[in-house]
XYZ file of C-alpha atoms in Angstrom:
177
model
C 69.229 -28.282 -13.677
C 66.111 -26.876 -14.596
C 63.274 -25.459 -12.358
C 61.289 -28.283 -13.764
C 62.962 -30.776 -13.606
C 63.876 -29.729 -9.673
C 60.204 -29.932 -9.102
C 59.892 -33.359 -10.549
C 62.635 -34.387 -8.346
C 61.077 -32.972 -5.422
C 58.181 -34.254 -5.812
C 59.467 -38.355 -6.067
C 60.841 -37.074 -2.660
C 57.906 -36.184 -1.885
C 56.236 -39.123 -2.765
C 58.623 -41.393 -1.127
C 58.459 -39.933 1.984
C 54.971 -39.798 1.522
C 54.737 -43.378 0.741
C 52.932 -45.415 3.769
C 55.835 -48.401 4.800
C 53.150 -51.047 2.852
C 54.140 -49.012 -0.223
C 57.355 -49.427 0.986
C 57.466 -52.700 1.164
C 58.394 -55.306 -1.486
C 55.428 -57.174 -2.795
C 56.955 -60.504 -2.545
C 57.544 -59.491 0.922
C 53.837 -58.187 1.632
C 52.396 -61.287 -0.198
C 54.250 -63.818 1.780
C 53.967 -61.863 5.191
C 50.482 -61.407 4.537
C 49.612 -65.306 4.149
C 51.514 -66.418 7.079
C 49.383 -64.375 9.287
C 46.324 -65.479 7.867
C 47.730 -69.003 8.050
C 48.467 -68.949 11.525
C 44.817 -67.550 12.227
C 43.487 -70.615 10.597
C 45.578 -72.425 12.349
C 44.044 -71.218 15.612
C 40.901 -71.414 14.121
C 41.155 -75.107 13.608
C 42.616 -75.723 17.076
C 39.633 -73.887 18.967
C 37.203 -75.831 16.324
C 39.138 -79.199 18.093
C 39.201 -78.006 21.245
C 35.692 -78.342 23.584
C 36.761 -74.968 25.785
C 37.422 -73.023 22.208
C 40.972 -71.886 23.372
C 41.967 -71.808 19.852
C 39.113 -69.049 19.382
C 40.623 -66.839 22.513
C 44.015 -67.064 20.743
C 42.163 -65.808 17.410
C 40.562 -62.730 18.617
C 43.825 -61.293 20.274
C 45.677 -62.257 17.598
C 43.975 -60.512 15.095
C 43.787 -57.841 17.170
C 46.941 -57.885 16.653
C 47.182 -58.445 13.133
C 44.526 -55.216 12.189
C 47.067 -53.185 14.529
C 49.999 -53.873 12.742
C 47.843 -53.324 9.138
C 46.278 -49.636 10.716
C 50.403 -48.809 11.222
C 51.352 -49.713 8.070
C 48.877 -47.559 6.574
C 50.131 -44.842 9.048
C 46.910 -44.975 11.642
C 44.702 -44.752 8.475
C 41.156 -46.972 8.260
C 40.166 -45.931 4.563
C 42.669 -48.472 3.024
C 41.132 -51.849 2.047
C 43.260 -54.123 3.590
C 42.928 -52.488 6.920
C 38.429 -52.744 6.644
C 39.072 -56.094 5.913
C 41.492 -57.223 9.269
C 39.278 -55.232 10.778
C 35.915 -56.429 9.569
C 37.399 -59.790 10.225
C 38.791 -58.936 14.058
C 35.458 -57.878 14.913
C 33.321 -61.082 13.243
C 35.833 -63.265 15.041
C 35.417 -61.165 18.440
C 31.312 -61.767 18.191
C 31.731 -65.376 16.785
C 33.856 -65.967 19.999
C 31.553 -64.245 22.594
C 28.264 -65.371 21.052
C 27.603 -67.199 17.632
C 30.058 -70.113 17.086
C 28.191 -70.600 13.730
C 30.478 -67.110 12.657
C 33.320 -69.185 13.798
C 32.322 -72.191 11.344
C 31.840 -69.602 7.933
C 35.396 -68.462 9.392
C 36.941 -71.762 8.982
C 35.840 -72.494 5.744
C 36.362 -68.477 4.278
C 39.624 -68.506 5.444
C 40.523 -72.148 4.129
C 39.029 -70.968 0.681
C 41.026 -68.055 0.772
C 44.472 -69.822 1.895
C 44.050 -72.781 -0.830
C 43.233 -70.706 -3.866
C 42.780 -66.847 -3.442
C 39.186 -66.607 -2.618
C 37.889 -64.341 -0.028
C 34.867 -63.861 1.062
C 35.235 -61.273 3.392
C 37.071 -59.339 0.612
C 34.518 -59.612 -1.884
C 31.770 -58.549 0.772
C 33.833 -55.679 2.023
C 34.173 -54.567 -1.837
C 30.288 -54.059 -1.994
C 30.351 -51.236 0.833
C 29.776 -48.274 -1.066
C 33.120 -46.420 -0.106
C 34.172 -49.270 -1.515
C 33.127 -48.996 -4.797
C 33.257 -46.910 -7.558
C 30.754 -43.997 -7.813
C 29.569 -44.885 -11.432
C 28.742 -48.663 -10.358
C 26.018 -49.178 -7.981
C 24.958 -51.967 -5.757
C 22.955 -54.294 -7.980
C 21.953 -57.826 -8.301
C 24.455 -58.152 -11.074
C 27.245 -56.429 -8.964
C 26.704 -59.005 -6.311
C 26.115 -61.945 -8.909
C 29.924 -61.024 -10.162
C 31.418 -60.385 -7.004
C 30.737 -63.623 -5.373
C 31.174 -65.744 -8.730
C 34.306 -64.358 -10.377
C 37.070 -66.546 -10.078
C 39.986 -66.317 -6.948
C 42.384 -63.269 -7.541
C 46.054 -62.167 -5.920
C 45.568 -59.662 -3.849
C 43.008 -57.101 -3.575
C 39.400 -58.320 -5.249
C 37.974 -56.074 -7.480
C 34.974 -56.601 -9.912
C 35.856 -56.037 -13.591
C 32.619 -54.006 -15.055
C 32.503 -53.102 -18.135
C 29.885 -50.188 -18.917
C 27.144 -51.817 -20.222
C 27.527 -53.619 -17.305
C 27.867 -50.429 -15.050
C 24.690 -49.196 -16.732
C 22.531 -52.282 -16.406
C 23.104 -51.770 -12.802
C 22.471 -48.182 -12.861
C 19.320 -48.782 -14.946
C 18.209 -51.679 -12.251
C 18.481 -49.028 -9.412
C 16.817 -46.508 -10.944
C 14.270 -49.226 -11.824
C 13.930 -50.724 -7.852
């Protein structure tokens, strides 16, 4: 064996052990695991919608507590990662939309639904216009946000396709505002 080819071995070790256990997992897995938790959250969403003391609601918040916790350990107690900002984005609007603004509660309903049905979030695509979000050559432009909300419903994470003249039409409107 030759030193190289040691080192490439190594490092696939490396990698693997590296490798958070979401990388880990089988995407089949992840994909199905990931849609019965949101479907159970809607579920609890439509039950405290039913329900006049908003029990549902309670069971909501703590269980997406629950759900961002279990996302922040597969990542290995890491926030960066997008699908842990979105649980918790989403723990938090559901924690203020249960305390104070049942009209969060209502956008809830129907964000989730959409996203259930046929692969549109909105939280996603919001959460994708953060700047640490986004790619340093596009910036945040009417045309950015134009995209992101109308492109069509996507598998997993939601990314805007730009294409350059796109990313410099943007860059040109910035410089421009």
């Amino acid at each position: 064996m030759t030193t190289s080819t040691a080192k490439s071995e190594i490092t696939t070790t490396d990698k693997q052990m590296l490798a958070t256990p979401w990388d880990r997992m089988d995407p089949a897995r992840r994909g199905s695991m990931v849609w019965w938790l949101w479907a159970v959250t809607w579920i609890g969403l439509v039950a405290g919608y039913l329900d006049d003391k908003r029990r549902g609601w309670d069971f909501v918040v703590v269980f997406s507590a629950a759900h961002t916790i279990l996302f922040w350990g597969l990542f290995l107690g890491e926030t960066s990662p997008f699908p842990v900002q979105v649980r918790l984005a989403y723990f938090l609007w559901v924690a203020c939309g249960t305390l104070a603004f049942d009209s969060l509660m209502h956008i809830t309903l129907v964000g989730l639904f959409a996203n259930l049905t046929v692969g549109y979030c909105p939280l996603a695509r919001m959460m994708s216009l953060l700047p640490w979000n986004r790619k340093k050559n596009i910036p945040l432009s009417w045309d950015l946000v134009r995209r992101t909300i109308l492109s069509p419903p996507t598998e997993g994470r939601f990314e805007v396709v730009m294409d350059e003249a796109a990313a410099a039409a943007g860059a040109a409107e910035k410089k421009a505002a």
